[in-house]
Coordinates of C-alpha atoms in Angstrom, one line a residue:
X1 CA 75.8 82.0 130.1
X2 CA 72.6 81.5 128.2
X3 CA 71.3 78.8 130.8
X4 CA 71.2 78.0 134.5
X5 CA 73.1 75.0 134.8
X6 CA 75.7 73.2 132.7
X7 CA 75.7 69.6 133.6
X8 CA 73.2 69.8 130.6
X9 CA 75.2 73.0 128.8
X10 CA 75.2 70.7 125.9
X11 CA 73.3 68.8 123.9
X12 CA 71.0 65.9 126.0
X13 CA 70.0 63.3 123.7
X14 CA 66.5 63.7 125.0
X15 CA 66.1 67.1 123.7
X16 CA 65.0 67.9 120.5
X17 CA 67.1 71.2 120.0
X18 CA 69.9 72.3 122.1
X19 CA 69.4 72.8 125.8
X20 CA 69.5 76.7 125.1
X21 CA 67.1 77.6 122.8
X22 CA 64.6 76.4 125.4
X23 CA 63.0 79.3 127.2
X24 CA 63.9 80.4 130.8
X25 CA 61.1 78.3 132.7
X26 CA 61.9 75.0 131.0
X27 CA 65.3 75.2 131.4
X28 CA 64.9 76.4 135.1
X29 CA 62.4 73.1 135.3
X30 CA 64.8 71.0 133.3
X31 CA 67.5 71.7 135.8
X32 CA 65.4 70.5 138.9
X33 CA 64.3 67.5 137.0
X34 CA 66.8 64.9 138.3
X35 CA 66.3 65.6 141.9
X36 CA 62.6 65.7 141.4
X37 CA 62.9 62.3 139.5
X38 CA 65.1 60.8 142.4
X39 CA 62.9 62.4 145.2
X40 CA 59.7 60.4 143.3
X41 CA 62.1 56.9 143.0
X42 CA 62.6 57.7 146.8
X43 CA 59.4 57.9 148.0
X44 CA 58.2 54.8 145.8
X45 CA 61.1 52.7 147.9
X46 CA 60.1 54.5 151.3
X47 CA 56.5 53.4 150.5
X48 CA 57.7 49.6 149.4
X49 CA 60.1 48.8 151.8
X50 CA 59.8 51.0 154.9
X51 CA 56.1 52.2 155.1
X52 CA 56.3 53.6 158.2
X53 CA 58.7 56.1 157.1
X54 CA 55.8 57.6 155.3
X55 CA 54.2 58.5 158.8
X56 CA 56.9 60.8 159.1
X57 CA 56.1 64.7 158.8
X58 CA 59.5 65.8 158.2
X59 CA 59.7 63.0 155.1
X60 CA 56.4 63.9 154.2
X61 CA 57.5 67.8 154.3
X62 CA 60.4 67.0 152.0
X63 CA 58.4 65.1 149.8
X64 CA 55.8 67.9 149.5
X65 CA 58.4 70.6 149.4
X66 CA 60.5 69.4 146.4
X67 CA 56.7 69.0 144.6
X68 CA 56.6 73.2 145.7
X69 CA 59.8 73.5 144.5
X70 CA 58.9 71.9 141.3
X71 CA 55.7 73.8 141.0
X72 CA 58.0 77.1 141.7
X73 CA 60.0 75.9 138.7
X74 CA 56.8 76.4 136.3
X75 CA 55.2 78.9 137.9
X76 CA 57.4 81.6 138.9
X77 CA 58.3 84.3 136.3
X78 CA 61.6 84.0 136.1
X79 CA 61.9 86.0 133.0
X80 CA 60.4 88.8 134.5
X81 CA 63.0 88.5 137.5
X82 CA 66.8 89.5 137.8
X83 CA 68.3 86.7 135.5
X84 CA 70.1 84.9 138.8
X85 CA 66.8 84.9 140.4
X86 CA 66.5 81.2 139.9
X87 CA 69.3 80.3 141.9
X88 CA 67.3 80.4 144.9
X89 CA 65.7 76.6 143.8
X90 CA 69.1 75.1 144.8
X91 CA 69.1 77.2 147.7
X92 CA 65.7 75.6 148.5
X93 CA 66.7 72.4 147.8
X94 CA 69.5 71.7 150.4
X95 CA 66.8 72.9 153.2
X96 CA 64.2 70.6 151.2
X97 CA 67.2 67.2 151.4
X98 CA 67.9 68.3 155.1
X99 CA 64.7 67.8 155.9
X100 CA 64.1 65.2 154.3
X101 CA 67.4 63.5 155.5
X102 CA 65.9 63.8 159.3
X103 CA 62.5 62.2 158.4
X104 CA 63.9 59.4 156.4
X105 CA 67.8 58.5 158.0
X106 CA 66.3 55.4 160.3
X107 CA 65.1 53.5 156.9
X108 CA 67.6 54.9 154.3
X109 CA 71.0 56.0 153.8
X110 CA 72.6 58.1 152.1
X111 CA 69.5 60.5 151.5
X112 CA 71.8 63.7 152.2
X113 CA 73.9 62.7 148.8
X114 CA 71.1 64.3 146.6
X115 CA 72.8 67.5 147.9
X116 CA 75.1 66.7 144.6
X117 CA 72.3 68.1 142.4
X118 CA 72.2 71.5 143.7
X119 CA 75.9 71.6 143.8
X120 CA 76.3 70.3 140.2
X121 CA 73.5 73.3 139.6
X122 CA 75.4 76.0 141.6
X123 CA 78.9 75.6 140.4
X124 CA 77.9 74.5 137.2
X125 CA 75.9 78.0 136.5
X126 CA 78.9 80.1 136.1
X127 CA 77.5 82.7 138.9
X128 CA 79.0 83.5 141.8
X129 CA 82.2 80.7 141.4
X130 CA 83.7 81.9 145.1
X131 CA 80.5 81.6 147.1
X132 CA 78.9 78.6 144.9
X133 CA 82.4 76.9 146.2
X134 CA 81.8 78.0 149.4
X135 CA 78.2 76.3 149.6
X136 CA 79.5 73.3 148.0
X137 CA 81.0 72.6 151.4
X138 CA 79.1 74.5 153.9
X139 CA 75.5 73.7 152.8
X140 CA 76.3 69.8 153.3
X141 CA 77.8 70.6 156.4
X142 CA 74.9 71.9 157.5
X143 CA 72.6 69.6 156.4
X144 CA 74.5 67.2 158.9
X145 CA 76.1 69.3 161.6
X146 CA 72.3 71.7 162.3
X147 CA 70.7 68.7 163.0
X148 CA 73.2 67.5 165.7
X149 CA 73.7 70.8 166.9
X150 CA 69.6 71.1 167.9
X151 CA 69.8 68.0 169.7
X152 CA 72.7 68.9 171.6
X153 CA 74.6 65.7 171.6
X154 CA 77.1 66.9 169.4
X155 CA 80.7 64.9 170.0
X156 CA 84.1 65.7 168.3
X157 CA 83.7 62.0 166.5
X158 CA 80.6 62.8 165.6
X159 CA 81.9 66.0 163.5
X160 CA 84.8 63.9 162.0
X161 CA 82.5 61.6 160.8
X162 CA 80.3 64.0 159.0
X163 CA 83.2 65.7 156.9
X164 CA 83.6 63.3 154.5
X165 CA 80.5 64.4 152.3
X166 CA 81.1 68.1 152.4
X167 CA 84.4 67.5 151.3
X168 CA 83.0 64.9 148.4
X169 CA 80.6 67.6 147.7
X170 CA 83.2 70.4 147.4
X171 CA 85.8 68.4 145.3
X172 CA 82.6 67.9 143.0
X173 CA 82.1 71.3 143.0
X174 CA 85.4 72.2 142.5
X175 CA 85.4 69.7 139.3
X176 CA 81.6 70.9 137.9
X177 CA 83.5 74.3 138.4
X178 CA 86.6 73.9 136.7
X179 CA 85.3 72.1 133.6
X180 CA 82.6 75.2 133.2
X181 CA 84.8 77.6 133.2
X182 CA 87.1 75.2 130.6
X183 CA 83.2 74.8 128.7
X184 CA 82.8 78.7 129.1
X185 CA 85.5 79.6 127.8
X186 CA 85.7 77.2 124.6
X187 CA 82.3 78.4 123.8
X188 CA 83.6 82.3 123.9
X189 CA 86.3 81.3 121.8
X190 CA 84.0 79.4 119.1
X191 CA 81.4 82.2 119.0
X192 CA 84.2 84.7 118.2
X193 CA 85.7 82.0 115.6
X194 CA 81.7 81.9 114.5
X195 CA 81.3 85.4 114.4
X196 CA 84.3 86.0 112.3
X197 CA 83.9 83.1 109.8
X198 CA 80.3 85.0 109.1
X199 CA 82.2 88.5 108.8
X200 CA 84.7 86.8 106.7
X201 CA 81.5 85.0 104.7
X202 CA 79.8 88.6 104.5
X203 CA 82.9 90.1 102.9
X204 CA 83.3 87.1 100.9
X205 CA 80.0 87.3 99.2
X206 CA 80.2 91.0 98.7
X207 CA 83.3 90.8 97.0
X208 CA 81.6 87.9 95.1
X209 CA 78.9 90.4 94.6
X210 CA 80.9 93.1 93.8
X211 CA 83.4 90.8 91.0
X212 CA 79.8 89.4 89.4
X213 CA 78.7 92.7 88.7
X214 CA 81.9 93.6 87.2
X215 CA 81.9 90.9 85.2
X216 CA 78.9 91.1 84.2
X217 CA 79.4 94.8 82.6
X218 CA 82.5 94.5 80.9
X219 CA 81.6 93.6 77.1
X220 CA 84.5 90.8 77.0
X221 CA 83.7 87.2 77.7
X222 CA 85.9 85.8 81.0
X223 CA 86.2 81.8 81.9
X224 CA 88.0 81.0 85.1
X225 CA 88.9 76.7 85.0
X226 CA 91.1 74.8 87.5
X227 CA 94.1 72.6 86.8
X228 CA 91.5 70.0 85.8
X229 CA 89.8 71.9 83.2
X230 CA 86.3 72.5 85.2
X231 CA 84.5 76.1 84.9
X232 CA 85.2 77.8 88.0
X233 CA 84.2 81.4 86.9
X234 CA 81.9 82.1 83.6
X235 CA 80.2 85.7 83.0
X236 CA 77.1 86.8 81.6
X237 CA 79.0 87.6 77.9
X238 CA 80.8 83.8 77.9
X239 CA 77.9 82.2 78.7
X240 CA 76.5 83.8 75.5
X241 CA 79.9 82.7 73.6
X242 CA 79.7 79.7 74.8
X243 CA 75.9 79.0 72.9
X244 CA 76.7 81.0 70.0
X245 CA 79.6 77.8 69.8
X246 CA 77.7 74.9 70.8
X247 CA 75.8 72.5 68.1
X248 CA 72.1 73.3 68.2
X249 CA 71.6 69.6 68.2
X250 CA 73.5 69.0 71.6
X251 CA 72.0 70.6 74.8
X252 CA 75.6 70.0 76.7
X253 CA 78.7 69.5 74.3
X254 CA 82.6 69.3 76.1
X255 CA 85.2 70.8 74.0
X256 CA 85.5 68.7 71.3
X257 CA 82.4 69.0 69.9
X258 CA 82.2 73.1 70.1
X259 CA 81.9 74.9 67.0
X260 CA 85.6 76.6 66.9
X261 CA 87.1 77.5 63.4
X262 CA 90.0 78.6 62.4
X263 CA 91.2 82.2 60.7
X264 CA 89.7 80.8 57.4
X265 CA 86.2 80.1 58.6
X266 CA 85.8 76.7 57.5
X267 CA 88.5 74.4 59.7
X268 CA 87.7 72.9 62.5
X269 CA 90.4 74.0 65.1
X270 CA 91.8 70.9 66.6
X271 CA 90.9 70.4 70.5
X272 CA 94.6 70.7 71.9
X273 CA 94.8 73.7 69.6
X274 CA 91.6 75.5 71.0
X275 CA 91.8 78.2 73.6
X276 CA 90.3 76.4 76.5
X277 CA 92.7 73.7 76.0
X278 CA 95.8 75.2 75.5
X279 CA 94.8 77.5 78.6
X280 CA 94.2 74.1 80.9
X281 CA 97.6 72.7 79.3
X282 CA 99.2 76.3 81.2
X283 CA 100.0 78.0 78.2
X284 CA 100.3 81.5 78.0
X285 CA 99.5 83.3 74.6
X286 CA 97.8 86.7 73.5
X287 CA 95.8 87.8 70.7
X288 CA 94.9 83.8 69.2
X289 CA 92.0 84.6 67.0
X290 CA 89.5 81.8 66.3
X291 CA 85.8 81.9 65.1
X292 CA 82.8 80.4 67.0
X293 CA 79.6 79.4 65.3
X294 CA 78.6 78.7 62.1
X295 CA 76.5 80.4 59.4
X296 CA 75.6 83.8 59.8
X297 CA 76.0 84.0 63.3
X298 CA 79.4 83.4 63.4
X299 CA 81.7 85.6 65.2
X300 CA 85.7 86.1 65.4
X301 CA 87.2 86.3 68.7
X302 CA 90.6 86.9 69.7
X303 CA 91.5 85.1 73.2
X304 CA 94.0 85.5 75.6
X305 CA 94.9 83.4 78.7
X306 CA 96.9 83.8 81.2
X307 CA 97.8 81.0 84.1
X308 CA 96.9 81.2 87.8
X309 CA 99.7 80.1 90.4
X310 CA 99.3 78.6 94.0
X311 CA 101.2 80.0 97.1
X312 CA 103.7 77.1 95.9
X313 CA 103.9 78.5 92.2
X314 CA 101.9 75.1 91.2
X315 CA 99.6 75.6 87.7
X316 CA 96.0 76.0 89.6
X317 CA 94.6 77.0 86.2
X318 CA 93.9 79.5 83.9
X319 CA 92.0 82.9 83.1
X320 CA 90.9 83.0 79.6
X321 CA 89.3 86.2 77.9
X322 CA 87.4 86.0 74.8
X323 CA 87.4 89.8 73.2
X324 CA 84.6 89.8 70.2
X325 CA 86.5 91.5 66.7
X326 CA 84.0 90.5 64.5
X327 CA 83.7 94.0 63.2
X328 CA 87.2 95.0 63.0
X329 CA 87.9 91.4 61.2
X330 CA 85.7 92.5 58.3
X331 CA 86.7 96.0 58.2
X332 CA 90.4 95.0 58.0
X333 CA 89.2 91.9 55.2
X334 CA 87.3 94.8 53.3
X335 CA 90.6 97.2 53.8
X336 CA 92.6 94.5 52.2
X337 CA 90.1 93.7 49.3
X338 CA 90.5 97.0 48.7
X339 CA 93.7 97.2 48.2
X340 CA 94.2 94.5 46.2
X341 CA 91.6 95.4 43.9
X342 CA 93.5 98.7 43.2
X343 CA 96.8 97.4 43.0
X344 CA 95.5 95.0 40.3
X345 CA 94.0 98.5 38.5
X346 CA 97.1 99.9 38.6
X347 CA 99.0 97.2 37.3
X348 CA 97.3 97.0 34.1
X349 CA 98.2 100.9 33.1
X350 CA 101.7 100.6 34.3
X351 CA 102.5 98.0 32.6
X352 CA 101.0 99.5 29.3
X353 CA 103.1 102.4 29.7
X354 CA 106.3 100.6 30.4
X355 CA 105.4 98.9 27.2
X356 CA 105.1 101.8 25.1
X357 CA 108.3 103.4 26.6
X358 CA 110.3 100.1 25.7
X359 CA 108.8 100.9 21.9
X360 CA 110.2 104.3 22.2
X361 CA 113.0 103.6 23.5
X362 CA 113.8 101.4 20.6
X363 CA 113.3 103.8 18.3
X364 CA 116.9 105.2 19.3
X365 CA 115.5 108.8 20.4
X366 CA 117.7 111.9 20.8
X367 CA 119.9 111.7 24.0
X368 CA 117.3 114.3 25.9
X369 CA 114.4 112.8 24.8
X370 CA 116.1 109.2 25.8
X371 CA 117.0 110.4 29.4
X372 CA 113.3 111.2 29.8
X373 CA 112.1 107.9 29.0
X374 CA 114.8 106.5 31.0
X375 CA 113.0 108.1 34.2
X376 CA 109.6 107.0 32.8
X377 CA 111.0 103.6 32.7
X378 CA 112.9 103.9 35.8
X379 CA 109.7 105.2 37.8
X380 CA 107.3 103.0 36.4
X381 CA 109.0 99.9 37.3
X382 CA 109.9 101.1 40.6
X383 CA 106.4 101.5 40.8
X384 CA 105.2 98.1 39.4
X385 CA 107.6 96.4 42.2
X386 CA 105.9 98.4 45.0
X387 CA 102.3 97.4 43.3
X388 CA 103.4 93.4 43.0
X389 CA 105.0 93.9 46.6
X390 CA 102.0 94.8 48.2
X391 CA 100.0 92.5 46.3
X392 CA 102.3 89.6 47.7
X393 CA 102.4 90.9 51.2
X394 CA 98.7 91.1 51.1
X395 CA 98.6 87.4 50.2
X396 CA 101.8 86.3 51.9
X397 CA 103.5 85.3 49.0
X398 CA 106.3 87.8 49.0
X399 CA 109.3 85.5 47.1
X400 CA 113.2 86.5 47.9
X401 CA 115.9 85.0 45.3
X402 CA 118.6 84.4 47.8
X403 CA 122.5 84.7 46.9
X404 CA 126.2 86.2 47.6
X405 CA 125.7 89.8 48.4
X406 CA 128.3 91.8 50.3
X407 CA 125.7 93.7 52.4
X408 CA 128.2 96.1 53.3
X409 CA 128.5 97.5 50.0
X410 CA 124.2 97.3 49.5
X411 CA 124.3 99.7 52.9
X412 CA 127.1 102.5 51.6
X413 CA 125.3 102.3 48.4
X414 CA 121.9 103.2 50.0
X415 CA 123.4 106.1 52.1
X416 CA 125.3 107.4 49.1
X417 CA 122.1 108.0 46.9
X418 CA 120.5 109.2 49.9
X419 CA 123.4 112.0 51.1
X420 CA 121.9 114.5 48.3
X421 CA 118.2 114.6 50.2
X422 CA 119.7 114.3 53.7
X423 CA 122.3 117.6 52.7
X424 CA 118.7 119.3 51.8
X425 CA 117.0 118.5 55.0
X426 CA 120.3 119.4 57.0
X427 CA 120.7 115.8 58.4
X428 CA 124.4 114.3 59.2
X429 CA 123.9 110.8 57.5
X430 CA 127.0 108.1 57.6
X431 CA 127.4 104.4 57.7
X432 CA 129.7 102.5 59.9
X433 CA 130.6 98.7 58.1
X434 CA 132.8 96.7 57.6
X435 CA 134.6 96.9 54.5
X436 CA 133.5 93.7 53.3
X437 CA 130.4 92.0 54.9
X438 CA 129.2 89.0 52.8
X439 CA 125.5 87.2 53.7
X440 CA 123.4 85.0 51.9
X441 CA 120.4 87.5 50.9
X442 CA 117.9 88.7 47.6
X443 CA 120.3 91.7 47.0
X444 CA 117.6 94.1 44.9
X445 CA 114.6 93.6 48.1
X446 CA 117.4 94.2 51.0
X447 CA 117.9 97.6 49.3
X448 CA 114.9 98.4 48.7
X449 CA 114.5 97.4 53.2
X450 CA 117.6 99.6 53.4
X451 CA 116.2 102.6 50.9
X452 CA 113.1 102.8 52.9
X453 CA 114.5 103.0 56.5
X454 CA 117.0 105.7 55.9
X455 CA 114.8 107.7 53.7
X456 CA 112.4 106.9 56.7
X457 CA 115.0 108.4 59.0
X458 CA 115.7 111.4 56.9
X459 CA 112.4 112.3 56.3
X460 CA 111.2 112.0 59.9
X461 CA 114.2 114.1 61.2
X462 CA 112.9 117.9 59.6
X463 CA 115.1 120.3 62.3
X464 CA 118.0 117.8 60.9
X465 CA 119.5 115.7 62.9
X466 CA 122.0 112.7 62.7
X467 CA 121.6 109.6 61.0
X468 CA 123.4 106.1 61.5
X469 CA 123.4 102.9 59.4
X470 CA 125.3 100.3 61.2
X471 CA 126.2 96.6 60.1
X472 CA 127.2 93.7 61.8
X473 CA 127.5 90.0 62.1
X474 CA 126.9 88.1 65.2
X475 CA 125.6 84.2 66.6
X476 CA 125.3 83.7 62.8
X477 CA 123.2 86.8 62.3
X478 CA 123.2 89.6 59.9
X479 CA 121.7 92.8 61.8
X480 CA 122.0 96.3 60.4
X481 CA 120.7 99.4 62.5
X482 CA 119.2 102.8 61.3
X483 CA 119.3 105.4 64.4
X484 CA 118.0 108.6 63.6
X485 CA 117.7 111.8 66.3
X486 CA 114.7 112.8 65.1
X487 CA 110.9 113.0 66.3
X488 CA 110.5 109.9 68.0
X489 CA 107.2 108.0 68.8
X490 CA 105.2 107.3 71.2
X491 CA 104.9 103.8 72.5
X492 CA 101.6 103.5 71.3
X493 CA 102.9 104.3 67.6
X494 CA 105.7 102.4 68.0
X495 CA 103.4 99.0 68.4
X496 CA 102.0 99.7 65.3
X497 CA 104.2 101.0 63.1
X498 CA 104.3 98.3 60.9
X499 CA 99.9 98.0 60.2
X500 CA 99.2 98.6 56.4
X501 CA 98.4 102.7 56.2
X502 CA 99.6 103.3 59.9
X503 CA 100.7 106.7 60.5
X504 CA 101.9 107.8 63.8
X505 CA 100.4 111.0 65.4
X506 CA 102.8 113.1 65.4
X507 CA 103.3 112.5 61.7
X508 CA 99.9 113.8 60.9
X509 CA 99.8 116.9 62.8
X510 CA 103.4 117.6 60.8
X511 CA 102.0 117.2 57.6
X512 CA 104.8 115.2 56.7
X513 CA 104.2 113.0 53.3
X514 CA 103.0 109.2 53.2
X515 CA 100.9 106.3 53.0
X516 CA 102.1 104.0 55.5
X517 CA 103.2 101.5 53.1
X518 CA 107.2 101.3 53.3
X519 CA 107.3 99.8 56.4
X520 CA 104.7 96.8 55.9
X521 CA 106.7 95.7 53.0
X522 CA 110.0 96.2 54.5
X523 CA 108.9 93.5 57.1
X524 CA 107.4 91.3 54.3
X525 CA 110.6 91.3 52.8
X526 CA 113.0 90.5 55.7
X527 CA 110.2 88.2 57.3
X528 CA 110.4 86.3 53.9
X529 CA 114.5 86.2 54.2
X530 CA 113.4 84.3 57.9
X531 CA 114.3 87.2 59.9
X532 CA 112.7 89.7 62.1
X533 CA 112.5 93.6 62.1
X534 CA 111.7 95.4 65.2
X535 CA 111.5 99.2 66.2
X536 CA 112.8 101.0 69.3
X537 CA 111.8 104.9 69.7
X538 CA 111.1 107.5 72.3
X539 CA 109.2 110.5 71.2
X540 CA 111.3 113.4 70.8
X541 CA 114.9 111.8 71.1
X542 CA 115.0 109.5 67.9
X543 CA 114.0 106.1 66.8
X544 CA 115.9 102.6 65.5
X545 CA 115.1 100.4 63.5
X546 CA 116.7 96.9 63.2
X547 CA 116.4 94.1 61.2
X548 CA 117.9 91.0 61.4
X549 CA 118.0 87.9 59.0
X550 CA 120.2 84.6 58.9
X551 CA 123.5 85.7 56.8

């Protein structure tokens, strides 16, 4: 224990800190303070009422002793002693009552109670429980049955009569005693509680530590809210997002008033539309690109946000990461200016020579000569259409002219022109259709979709292969599959196979010819019908492609 006695183990309401944090000699003191304070209210009602009590050496020996006793208490060293050392005062003190008991029993009664303080001090140390039990009993019995003894007029009623206060005192004891050890041991149990809620806090703020840091590095811009939409978590790089968005004419803006535009620069994005909010609304969603700022500082983002779950699967808010793409925005915007600046130069020549190969033509040449031109003509409109297709994709303006197709007929037409280059490259190509498979499509654009994935599946099969074109209707789809065995990609490739100019890896180390073109516009097209085109490849067993569009 970290003090003598525990009838004050806890806070008094007299003491400015707790009872422990005193040093040794003042608790020691503190401890003999009641039966020092009684002893003085004694000896002021011995002097009152019964003055010749005072006369008395024994009383007078008790008085002075438990001033000695008190002095002791100050005096001795008791941190320089063994640390029980101070458990002689008590001892002291039931000598000090039972002399003071025999000086002072013809004017007052009852003096040989005070023997409750050093009982209360003995059991309530902790030390020693057995004999502190043990002198709970004995040393009141002594205090009365010595006495008797030395006079020798010691009678069997006498005795009887003087059990009833050890007993008192050792029931006390054995209460004081009891509720110690109860005190003792809730105090263990709350210092090891203490000392692992501040090893869990130690952990806690290293790990806090240790995520800050982290944070901190990474060059993306992390914001942690709760269900309620309040910043739990911001790093270094969102804090600096978050000024680059905020009006330079208000210190503290909420979302609303955040400078967040959308892709074209200039629109306000509306605030259930924003990131933050559609994170705190628990939406999930990748890749939503927004700018923040205005003028010359402004950036593009692209944000992603994902929603945090409780142990009950309750929304307990949302982790959103802003990933800066300014760079990449403008590359890809100059990529795309570039293109379209081309495609408009080559317009303008291809057009002039279809022109002047109509004029020849109408000159009714010789049948050689007209077969040429027919080629010429043939070529350069096939040409122009790929020019004005990538113009439109480029500006999402791609334009299908729906109608009655049988697409069954579109897909063995496109494998038939195609069975010359696939014979030359050693690839088994087929089509399995139905005879007749009627949808709702532009005819001219779904074979030029069909063209490019089986020449696609041709060209990327060079040890040969097979080849499969497939068509079916289900659920009020249209969906034709082209499964090649060739090369395969990687899933890497495979994610971005339809990017303008993308050309898998394994496509440039082969050499194999290309621009990356056929693809992007074969998911214009079918995108345009309202369908979707997706890819599924593994590298070195084949690829398949399927598109699907309403029929």
């Amino acid at each position: 224990m970290d003090h003598p006695v525990a009838w004050s183990s806890g806070k008094l309401r007299f003491f400015r800190r707790p009872f422990h944090e005193y040093r040794l000699t003042d608790r020691v003191a503190l401890s003999q303070m009641p039966l020092f304070v009684t002893t003085l209210l004694t000896a002021f009602l011995v002097t009152a009422f019964f003055p010749e009590t005072m006369d008395n050496p024994l009383f007078v020996t008790f008085l002075v002793s438990q001033l000695a006793i008190m002095a002791l208490c100050y005096l001795v060293p008791w941190d320089r002693l063994p640390y029980t050392s101070f458990l002689v005062i008590p001892l002291l003190d039931f000598v000090s009552i039972a002399i003071g008991r025999e000086g002072g029993q013809d004017s007052l009664t009852g003096i040989s109670l005070l023997a409750v303080f050093p009982v209360i001090w003995l059991c309530a140390s902790g030390y020693y429980p057995r004999i502190s039990l043990w002198l709970s009993f004995l040393a009141p019995l002594a205090i009365i049955w010595v006495p008797l003894l030395l006079k020798g007029s010691l009678t069997p009623q006498d005795l009887a009569r003087s059990l009833l206060l050890p007993v008192m005192m050792l029931g006390i004891g054995v209460s004081v005693s009891v509720l110690t050890l109860s005190m003792t041991r809730q105090q263990r149990a709350l210092e090891e509680k203490d000392a692992q809620l501040q090893a869990n806090l130690r952990s806690s703020q290293r790990q806090e530590s240790l995520l800050n840091t982290i944070l901190d590095t990474v060059h993306l811009g992390v914001l942690a809210v709760d269900a309620d939409g309040h910043d739990v978590l911001m790093n270094r790089k969102q804090r600096t997002n978050h000024e680059l968005a905020r009006p330079k004419d208000l210190p503290d803006p909420n979302e609303s008033q955040l400078l967040v535009f959308g892709p074209d620069r200039t629109t306000l994005v509306p605030v259930e539309e924003r990131p933050v909010r559609r994170a705190v609304l628990g939406e999930t969603f990748t890749d939503y690109l927004v700018w923040l700022g205005s003028g010359s500082e402004q950036r593009a983002f692209v944000t992603t946000a994902r929603a945090m779950r409780d142990d009950d699967g309750a929304f307990a808010g949302s982790v959103i990461v802003f990933s800066d793409v300014t760079d990449l925005v403008n590359a890809l915007t100059a990529k795309d200016d570039f293109v379209s600046s081309v495609s408009h130069e080559f317009r303008t020549p291809l057009t002039s020579i279809l022109g002047y190969v109509e004029i020849l033509l109408g000159d009714e040449p010789e049948e050689a000569q007209r077969d040429m031109l027919e080629i010429i003509r043939r070529n350069s409109e096939r040409l122009l259409t790929l020019v004005s297709d990538l113009l439109s994709s480029r500006n999402g303006q791609l334009i299908v002219t729906p109608e009655a197709v049988d697409v069954a007929d579109l897909v063995r037409s496109s494998v038939s022109s195609a069975i010359p280059r696939a014979v030359a490259s050693g690839v088994s190509l087929r089509a399995d259709t139905p005879e007749r498979l009627e949808a709702h499509v532009d005819g001219p654009r779904i074979s030029q979709v069909l063209d490019n994935l089986v020449s696609n599946a041709i060209k990327y099969s060079p040890d040969g292969g097979k080849v499969l074109v497939s068509l079916e209707k289900r659920d009020g789809l249209l969906a034709c599959r082209v499964t090649d065995t060739g090369m395969g990609m990687t899933p890497e490739d495979a994610s971005e196979v339809f990017a303008k100019f993308f050309r898998s890896s394994n496509v440039r180390r082969t050499a194999i010819p290309g621009v990356g073109l056929g693809l992007p516009i074969s998911k214009a097209i079918i995108e345009a019908h309202g369908g979707s085109i997706d890819v599924d490849s593994t590298l070195g067993e084949g690829t398949t492609f399927t598109f699907r569009v309403p029929a």
